[in-house]
XYZ file of C-alpha atoms in Angstrom:
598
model
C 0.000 0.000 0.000
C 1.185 3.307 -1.022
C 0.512 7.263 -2.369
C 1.795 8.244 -5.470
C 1.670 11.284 -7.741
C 1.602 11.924 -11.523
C 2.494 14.707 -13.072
C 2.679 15.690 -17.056
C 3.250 18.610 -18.898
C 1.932 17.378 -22.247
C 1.139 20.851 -24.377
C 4.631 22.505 -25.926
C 3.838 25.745 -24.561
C 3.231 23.959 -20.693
C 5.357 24.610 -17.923
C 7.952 22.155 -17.429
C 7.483 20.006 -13.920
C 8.527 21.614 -10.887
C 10.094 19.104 -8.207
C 8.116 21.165 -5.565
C 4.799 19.981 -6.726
C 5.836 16.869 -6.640
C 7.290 17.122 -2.926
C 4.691 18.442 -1.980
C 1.935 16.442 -3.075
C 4.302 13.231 -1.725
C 4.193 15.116 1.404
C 0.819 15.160 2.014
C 0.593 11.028 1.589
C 3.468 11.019 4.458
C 0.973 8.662 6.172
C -0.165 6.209 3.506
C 4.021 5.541 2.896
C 6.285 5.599 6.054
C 8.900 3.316 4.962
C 10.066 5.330 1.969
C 9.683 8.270 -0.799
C 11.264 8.418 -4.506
C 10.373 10.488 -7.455
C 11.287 10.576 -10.967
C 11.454 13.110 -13.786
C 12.444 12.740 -17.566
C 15.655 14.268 -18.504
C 13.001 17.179 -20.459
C 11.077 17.536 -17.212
C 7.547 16.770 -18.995
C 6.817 13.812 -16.964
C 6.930 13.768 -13.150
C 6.725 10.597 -11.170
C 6.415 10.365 -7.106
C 5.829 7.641 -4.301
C 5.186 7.354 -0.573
C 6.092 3.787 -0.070
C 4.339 0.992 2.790
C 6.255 -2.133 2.270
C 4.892 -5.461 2.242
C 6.366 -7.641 -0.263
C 9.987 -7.304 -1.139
C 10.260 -4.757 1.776
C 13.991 -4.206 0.326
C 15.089 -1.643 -2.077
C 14.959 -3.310 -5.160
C 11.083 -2.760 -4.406
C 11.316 1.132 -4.293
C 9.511 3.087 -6.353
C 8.972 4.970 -9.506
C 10.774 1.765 -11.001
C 11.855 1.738 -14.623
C 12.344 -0.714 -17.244
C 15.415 -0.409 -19.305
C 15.340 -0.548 -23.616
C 18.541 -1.861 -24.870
C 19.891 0.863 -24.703
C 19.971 1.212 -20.956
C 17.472 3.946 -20.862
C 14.420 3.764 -19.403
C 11.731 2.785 -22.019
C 9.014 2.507 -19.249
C 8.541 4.036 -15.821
C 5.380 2.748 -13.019
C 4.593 4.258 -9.811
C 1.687 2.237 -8.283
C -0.521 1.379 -5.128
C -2.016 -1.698 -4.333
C -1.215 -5.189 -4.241
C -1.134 -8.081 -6.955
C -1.829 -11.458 -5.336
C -1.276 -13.596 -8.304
C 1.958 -11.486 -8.803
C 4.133 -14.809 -8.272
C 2.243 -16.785 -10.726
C 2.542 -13.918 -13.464
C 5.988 -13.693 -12.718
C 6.504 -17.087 -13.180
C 4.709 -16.765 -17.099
C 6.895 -14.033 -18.064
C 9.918 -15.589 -16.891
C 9.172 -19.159 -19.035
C 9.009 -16.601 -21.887
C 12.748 -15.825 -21.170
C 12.147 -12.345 -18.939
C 14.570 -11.787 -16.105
C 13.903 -9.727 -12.960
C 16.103 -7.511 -10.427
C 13.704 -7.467 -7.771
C 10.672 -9.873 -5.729
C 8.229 -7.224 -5.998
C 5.060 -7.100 -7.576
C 6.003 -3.608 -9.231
C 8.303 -4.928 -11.221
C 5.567 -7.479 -13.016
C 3.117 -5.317 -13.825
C 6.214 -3.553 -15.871
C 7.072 -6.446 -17.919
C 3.487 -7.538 -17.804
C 2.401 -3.855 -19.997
C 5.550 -4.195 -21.615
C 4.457 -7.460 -23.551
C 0.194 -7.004 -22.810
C -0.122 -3.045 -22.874
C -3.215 -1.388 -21.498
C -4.824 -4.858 -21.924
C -2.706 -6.131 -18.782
C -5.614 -5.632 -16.369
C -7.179 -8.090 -17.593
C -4.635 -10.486 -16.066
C -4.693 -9.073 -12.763
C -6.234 -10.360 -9.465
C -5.481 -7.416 -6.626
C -6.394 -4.237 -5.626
C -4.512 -1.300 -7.373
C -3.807 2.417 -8.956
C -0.866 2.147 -11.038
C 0.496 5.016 -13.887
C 2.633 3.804 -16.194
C 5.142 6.315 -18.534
C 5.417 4.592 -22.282
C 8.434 6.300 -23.695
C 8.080 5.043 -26.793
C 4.442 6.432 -27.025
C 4.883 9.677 -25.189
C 2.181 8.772 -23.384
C 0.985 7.744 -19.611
C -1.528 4.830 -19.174
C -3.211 5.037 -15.687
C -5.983 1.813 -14.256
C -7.743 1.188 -11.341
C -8.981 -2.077 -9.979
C -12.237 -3.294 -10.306
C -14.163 -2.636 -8.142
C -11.870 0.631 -7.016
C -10.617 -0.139 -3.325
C -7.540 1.831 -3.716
C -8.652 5.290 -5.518
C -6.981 7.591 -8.237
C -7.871 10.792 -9.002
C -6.832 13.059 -11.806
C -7.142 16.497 -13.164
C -6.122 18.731 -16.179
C -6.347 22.126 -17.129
C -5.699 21.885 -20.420
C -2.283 22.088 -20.526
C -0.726 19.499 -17.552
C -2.606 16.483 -16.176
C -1.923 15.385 -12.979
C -3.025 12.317 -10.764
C -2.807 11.132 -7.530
C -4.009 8.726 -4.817
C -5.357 11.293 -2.436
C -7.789 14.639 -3.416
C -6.343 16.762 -0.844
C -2.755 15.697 -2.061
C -3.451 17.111 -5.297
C -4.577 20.751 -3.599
C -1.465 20.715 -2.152
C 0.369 20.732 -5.344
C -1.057 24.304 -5.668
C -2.462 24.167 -9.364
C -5.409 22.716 -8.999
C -9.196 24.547 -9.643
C -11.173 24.500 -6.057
C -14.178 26.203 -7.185
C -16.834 23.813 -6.310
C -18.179 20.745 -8.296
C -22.195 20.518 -7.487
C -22.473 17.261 -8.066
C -19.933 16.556 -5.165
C -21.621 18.496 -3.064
C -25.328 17.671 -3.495
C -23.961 13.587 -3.538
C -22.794 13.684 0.103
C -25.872 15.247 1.139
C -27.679 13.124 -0.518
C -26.068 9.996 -0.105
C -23.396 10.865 2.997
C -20.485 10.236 0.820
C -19.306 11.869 -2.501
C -20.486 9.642 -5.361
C -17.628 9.142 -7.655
C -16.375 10.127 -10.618
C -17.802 13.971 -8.469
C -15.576 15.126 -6.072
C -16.174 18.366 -4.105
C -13.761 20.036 -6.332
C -14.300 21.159 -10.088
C -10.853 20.461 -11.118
C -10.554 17.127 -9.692
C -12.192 13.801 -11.027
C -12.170 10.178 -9.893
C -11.015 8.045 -12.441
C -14.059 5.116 -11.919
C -13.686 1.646 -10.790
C -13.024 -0.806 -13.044
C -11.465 1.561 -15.605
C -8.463 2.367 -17.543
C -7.430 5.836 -18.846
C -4.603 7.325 -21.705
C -3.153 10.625 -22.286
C -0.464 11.513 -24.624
C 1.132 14.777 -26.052
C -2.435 15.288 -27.612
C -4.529 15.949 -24.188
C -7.705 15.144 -23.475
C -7.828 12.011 -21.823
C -9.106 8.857 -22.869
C -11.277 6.896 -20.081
C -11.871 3.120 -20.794
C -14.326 1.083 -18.933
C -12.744 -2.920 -18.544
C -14.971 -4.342 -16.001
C -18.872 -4.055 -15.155
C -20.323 -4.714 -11.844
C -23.892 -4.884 -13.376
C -22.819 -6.791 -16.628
C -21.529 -9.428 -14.855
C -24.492 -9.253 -12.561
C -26.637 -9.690 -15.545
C -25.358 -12.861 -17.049
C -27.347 -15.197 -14.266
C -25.890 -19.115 -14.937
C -28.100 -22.049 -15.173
C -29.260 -23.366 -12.181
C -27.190 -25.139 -10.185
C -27.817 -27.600 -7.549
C -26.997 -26.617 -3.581
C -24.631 -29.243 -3.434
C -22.834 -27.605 -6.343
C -23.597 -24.448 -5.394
C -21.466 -25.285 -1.858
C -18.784 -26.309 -3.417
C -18.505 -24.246 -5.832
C -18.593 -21.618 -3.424
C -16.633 -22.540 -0.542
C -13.817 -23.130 -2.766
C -13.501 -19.596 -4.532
C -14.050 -18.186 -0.636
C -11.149 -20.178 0.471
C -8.791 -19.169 -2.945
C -9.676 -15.811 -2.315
C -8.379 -15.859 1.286
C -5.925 -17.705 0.539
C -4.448 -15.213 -2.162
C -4.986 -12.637 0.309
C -2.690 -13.832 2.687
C 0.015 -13.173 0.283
C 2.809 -10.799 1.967
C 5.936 -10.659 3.244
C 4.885 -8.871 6.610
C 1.737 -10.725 9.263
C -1.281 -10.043 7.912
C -4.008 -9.859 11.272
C -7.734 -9.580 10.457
C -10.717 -7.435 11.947
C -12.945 -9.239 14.047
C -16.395 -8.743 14.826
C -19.422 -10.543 15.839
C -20.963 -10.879 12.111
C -20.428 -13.519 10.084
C -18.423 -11.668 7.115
C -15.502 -11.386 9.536
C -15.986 -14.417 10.916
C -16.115 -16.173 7.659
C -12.522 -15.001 6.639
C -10.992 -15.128 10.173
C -12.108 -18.993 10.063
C -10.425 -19.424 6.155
C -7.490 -17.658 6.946
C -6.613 -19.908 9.869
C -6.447 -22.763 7.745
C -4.134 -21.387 5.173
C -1.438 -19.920 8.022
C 1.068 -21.901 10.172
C 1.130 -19.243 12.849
C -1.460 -17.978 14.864
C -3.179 -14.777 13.477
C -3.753 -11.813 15.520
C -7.589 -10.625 15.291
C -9.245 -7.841 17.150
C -12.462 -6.083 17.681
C -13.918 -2.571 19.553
C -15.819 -2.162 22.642
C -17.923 0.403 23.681
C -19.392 1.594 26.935
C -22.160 2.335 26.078
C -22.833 -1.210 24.205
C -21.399 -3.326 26.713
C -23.973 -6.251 27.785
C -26.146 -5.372 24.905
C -27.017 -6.663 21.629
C -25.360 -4.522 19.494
C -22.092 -5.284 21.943
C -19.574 -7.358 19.434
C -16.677 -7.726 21.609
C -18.515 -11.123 23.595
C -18.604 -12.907 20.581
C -15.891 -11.999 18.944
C -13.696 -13.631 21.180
C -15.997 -16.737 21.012
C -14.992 -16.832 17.687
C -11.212 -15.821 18.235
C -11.112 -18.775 20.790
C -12.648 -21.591 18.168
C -10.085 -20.209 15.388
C -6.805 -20.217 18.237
C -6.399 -16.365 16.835
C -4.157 -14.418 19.105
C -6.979 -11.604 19.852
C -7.140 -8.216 21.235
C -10.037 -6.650 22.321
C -10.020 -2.527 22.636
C -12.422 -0.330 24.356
C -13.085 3.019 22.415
C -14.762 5.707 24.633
C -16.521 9.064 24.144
C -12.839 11.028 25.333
C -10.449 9.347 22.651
C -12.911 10.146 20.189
C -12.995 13.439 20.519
C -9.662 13.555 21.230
C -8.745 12.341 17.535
C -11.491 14.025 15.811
C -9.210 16.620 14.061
C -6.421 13.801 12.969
C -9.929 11.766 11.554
C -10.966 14.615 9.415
C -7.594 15.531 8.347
C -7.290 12.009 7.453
C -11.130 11.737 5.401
C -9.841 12.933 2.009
C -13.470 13.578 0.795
C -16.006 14.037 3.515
C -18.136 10.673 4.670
C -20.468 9.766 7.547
C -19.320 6.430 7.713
C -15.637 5.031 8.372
C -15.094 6.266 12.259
C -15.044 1.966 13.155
C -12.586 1.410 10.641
C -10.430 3.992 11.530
C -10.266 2.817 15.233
C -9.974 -0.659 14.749
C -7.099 0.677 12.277
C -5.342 2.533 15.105
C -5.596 -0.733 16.697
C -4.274 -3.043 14.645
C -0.948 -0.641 13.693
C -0.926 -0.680 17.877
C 0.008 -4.342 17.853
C 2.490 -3.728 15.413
C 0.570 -4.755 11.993
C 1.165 -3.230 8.488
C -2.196 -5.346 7.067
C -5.168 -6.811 8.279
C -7.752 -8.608 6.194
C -11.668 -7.489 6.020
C -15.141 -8.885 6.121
C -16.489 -5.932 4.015
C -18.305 -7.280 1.058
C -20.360 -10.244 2.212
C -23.541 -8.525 2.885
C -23.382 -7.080 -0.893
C -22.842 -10.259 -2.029
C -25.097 -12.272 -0.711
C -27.867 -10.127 0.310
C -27.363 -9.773 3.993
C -28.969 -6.221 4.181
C -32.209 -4.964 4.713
C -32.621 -3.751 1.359
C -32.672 -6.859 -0.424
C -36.410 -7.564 0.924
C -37.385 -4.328 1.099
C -36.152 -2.276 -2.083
C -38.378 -5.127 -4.001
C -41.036 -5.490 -2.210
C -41.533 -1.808 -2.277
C -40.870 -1.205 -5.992
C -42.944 -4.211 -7.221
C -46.048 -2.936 -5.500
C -46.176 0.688 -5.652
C -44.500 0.575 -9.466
C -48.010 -1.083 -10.422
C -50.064 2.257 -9.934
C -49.737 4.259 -12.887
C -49.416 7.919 -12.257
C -48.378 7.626 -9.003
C -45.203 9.559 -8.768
C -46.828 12.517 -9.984
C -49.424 12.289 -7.110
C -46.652 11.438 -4.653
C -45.210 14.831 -5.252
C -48.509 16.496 -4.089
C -48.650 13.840 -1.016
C -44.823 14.762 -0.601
C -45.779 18.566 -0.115
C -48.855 18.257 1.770
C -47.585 15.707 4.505
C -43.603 16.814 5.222
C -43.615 19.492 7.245
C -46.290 17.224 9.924
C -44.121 14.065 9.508
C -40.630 15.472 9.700
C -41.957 16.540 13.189
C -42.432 12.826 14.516
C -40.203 10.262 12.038
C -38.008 10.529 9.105
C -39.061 13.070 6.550
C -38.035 10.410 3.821
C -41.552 8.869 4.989
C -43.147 12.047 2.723
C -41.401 10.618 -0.040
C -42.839 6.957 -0.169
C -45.087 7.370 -2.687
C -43.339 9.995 -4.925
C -40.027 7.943 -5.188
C -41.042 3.990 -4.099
C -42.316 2.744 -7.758
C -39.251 2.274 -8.917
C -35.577 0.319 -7.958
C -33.532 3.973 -8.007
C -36.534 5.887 -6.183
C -36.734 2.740 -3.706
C -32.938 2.801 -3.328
C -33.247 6.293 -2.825
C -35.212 6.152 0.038
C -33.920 3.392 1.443
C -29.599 4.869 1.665
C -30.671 8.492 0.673
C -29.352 10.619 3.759
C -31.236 13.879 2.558
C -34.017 13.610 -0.638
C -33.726 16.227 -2.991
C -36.462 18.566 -1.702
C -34.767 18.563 1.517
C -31.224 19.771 -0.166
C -32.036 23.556 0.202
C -32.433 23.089 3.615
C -28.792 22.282 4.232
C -26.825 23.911 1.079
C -27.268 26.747 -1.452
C -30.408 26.363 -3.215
C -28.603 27.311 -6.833
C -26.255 24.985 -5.512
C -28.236 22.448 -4.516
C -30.350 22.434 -8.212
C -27.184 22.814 -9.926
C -26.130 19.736 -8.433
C -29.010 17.422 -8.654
C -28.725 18.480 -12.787
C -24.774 16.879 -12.579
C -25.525 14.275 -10.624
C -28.881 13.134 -12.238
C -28.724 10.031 -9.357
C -32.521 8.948 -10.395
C -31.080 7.928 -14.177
C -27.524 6.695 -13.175
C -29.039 4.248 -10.193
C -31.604 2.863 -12.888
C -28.804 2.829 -15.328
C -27.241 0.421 -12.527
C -29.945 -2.089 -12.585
C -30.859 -1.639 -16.505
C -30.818 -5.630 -18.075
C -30.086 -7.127 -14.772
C -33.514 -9.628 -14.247
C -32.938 -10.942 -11.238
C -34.703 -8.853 -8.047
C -31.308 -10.444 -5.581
C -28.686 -9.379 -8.548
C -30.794 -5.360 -9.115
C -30.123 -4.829 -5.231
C -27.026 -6.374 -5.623
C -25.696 -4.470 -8.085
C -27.067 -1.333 -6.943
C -25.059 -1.983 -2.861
C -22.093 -2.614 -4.710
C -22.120 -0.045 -7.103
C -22.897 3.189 -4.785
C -22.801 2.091 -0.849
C -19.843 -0.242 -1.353
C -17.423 1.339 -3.718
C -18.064 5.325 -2.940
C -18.593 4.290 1.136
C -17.513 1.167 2.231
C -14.236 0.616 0.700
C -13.261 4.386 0.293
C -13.349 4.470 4.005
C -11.410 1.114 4.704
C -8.620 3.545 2.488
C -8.537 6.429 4.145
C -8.953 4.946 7.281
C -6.658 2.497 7.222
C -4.272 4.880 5.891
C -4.515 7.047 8.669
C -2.580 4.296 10.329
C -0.280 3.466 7.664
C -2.330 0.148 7.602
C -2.937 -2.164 4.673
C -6.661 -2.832 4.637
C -7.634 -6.042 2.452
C -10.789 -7.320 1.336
C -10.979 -11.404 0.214
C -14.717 -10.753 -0.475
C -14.358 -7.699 -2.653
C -12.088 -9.673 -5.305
C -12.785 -9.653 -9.017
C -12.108 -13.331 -9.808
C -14.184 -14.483 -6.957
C -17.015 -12.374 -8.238
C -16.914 -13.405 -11.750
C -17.209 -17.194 -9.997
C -19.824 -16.558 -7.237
C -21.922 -13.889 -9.549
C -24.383 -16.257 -10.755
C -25.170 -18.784 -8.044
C -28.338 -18.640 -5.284
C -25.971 -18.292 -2.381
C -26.684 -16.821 1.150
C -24.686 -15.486 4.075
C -25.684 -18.668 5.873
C -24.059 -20.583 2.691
C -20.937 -18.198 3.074
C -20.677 -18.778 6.724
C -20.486 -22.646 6.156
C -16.721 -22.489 4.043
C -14.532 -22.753 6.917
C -13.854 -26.464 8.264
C -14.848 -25.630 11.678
C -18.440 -24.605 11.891
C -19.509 -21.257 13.668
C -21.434 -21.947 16.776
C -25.642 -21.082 16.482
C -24.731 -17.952 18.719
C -22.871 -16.459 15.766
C -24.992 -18.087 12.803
C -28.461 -16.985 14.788
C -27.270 -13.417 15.662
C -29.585 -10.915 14.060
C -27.705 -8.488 11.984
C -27.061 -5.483 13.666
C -23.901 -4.052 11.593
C -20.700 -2.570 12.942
C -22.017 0.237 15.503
C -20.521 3.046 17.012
C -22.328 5.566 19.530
C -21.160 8.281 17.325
C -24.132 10.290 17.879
C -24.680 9.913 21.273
C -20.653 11.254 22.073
C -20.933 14.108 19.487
C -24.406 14.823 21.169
C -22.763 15.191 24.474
C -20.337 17.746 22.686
C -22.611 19.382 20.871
C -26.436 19.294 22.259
C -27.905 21.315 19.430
C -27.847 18.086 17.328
C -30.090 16.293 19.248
C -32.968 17.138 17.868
C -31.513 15.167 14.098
C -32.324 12.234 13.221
C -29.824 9.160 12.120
C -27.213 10.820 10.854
C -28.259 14.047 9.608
C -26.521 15.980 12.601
C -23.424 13.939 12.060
C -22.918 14.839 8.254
C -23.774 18.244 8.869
C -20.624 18.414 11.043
C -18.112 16.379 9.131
C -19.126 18.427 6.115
C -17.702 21.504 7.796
C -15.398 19.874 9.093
C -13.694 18.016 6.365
C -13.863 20.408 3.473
C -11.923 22.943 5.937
C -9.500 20.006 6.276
C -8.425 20.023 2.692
C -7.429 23.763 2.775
């Protein structure tokens, strides 16, 4: 896990690239690369590499970073700097070295050089990890950037028409200087909206997210070239042929265990987060059966939990003590929150009400001396362990049979919100205007603010300027257009928007706070391409390891990974008592974490 930087002066009459930028924007990724910083410019200073490195395989320095490829002439002839890991990196190193390649290193950086050198752009293809990578093609005068699949580690870019630059972190680009701040709508009306900032929006007009899954190119010309190589939904859409459970078991419990198994890949302990769910408990039980030594595993406590149902900690270390993991169990309370507030918003590169947890059981895990830890996040995407899978349905196959009834919802909308946003959620107003439909039902069921609420909270040019970028009603049915199956719609819709702009954003940046590797076994492209098409439950998940979860674990009622958030920022700030869920929470990172980034 690392930060890098790109930088590339491709128009003639461009500045040439200043090594001050580039400090500076490695400078403000200190944290996601403790063990090491390099840069590297062309001898015409048009092209500006630089890296913040966290070491975990070939920790040496024949793994450091930019690293070049040499023509025969002993110049470079191609240049990476790159974040992420590559767990079949051994086995592709193994192909290009029966084809009579040599290398100078153990690292997985120095594949993915020889592996564009003889695929090009189509390399990602042959992939299986979690990545940003730029590439310099001398030959081509160009600079060919990807991101993984299902984007856990993020890349964002921006030009101006005469230098593109890139970079793993938003704020690291502002610190370069250059960059356009005026405000992107979209950005801004998406976290209200949805409580993070939906990508390819950030809060910043200059700035874009390249998208999961995709591939981009720019050369002397400009104007970048953005390729899409892998679709959630596509995938999503093919549905196999039925399968029998038997099958379906095996089929499945072996891709679970392959994809632990190639997440374990590292030259530094790998430890796991722990919790009382079955996701976590799922890969804590797989991973134990592909390691010789005991893992370390550990899980947060809260006061203010403690003896409850929503307390984890109990059985956690039920299921620590059935898998012999060496566990720690850490109590978080109201003080140390507070206390690290202003490190967790300077750490939240774009503002999120979600990723707190994470960042504590990060702090954690770096406490006992880890550089990675494995994650449960995924499971419930994948095999419809939330909420919405019943009720986004169930809701959009009845009211979507009444014709006309959106329009009428609208009236029923304006009529009964202001007397229900005085006793429950206002989103109740919205039932009927939005609930005929998968993206109105989705809508309702993650939306954080609707749209008629967004003046209420925001600019009202603002606010209408960015519901017209973000048009979220047409890109969330885009999400589910040609996908048949009710299970695969939800699914596609969890893992497209909560997952990839929430979830796994905030394992990043929170992890990174810590300089700590987060990794996800069920978030993992060739799994998903395997696992996509069958009938399979959490209950079918939870039954891969060898040694079966106890009925306490497999019976627990899903409750997801709480923190009393609200109640401590409540006892800071009484005035945001009176929101509800997490309306006063997002009001405060929001100030809070765009002042962060100046």
């Amino acid at each position: 896990m690392c930060g890098f930087s790109v930088i590339f002066a491709y128009a003639p009459d461009a500045p040439p690239v200043a090594a001050g930028e580039v400090r500076r924007i490695n400078e403000r990724m200190r944290a996601r690369g403790p063990d090491g910083e390099g840069e590297w410019f062309s001898n015409d200073r048009r092209i500006g590499f630089g890296h913040r490195r966290l070491a975990i395989i070939d920790p040496s320095e024949t793994g450091a970073q930019p690293m070049q490829l040499a023509g025969g002439d002993g110049t470079p002839r191609l240049v990476i700097t790159y974040n992420g890991e590559i767990y079949n990196y051994q086995i592709l190193r193994d192909e290009l070295t029966a084809e009579g390649r040599s290398f100078a290193s153990n690292s997985d950086t120095e594949v993915l050089l020889h592996l564009y050198d003889r695929d090009g752009p189509e390399m990602v293809h042959k992939l299986r990890g979690m990545f940003a990578l730029a590439i310099w093609d001398v030959e081509k005068q160009g600079v060919f950037l990807a991101r993984d699949p299902f984007g856990i580690k993020p890349l964002y870019y921006a030009t101006d028409g005469k230098t593109f630059r890139a970079a793993s972190q938003v704020k690291a680009l502002l610190a370069g200087g250059q960059i356009d701040t005026s405000p992107d709508p979209g950005g801004h009306v998406g976290f209200f909206m949805f409580g993070y900032v939906p990508e390819p929006h950030t809060l910043y007009n200059g700035v874009k997210a390249l998208p999961s899954g995709s591939s981009l190119w720019i050369d002397r010309k400009g104007a970048p070239a953005v390729r899409t190589y892998f679709d959630v939904s596509a995938h999503l859409a093919a549905r196999s042929a039925e399968v029998s459970k038997s099958d379906v078991l095996e089929k499945l419990h072996a891709a679970l265990s392959d994809s632990v198994a190639h997440h374990l890949v590292s030259d530094v302990p790998v430890g796991v987060f722990l919790s009382a769910g079955l996701d976590s408990a799922t890969v804590t039980g797989l991973a134990s059966e592909h390691t010789n030594a005991a893992l370390q595993s550990m899980t947060l406590q809260f006061d203010e939990l403690a003896g409850g149902n929503m307390d984890e900690a109990p059985l956690a270390e039920e299921i620590a003590t059935l898998y012999q993991t060496r566990h720690q169990t850490r109590t978080v309370r109201g003080a140390e929150f507070h206390h690290d507030m202003d490190h967790l918003f300077v750490s939240m590169d774009q503002p999120s009400i979600d990723g707190s947890n994470t960042y504590f059981v990060s702090k954690e895990a770096a406490a006992m001396g880890l550089k990675v830890a494995l994650s449960g996040l995924g499971g419930d995407e994948l095999f419809g362990g939330y909420p919405s899978f019943q009720q986004i349905p169930k809701l959009a196959g009845s009211l979507g049979r009444i014709p006309g009834l959106s329009s009428a919802g609208r009236a029923i909308r304006y009529v009964s919100a202001p007397f229900l946003k005085r006793i429950t959620s206002p989103k109740y107003a919205s039932l009927f205007e939005y609930g005929g439909s998968y993206s109105g039902a989705y809508l309702l069921r993650r939306g954080l603010y609707l749209p008629w609420e967004l003046p209420d909270v925001m600019d009202g040019d603002m606010a209408a300027a960015g519901w017209r970028a973000l048009q979220p009603l047409v890109r969330l049915e885009g999400t589910v257009d040609g996908i048949a199956d009710e299970k695969a719609r939800v699914s596609a819709l969890e893992l497209t928007w909560y997952m990839r702009n929430q979830l796994l954003r905030d394992s990043d940046w929170a992890g990174m706070a810590h300089s700590l590797e987060i990794r996800t076994p069920l978030v993992d492209a060739t799994l998903f391409a395997e696992i996509a098409g069958l009938d399979a439950s959490k209950l079918d998940m939870a039954a891969a390891p060898r040694l079966s979860l106890p009925p306490s674990v497999l019976n627990r009622p899903k409750t997801g990974f709480y923190m009393p958030v609200r109640e401590w920022l409540i006892g800071e700030h009484p005035d945001h008592s009176g929101e509800r869920g997490y309306r006063g929470w997002a009001r405060h990172v929001y100030a809070q974490a765009t002042q962060a980034h100046v």
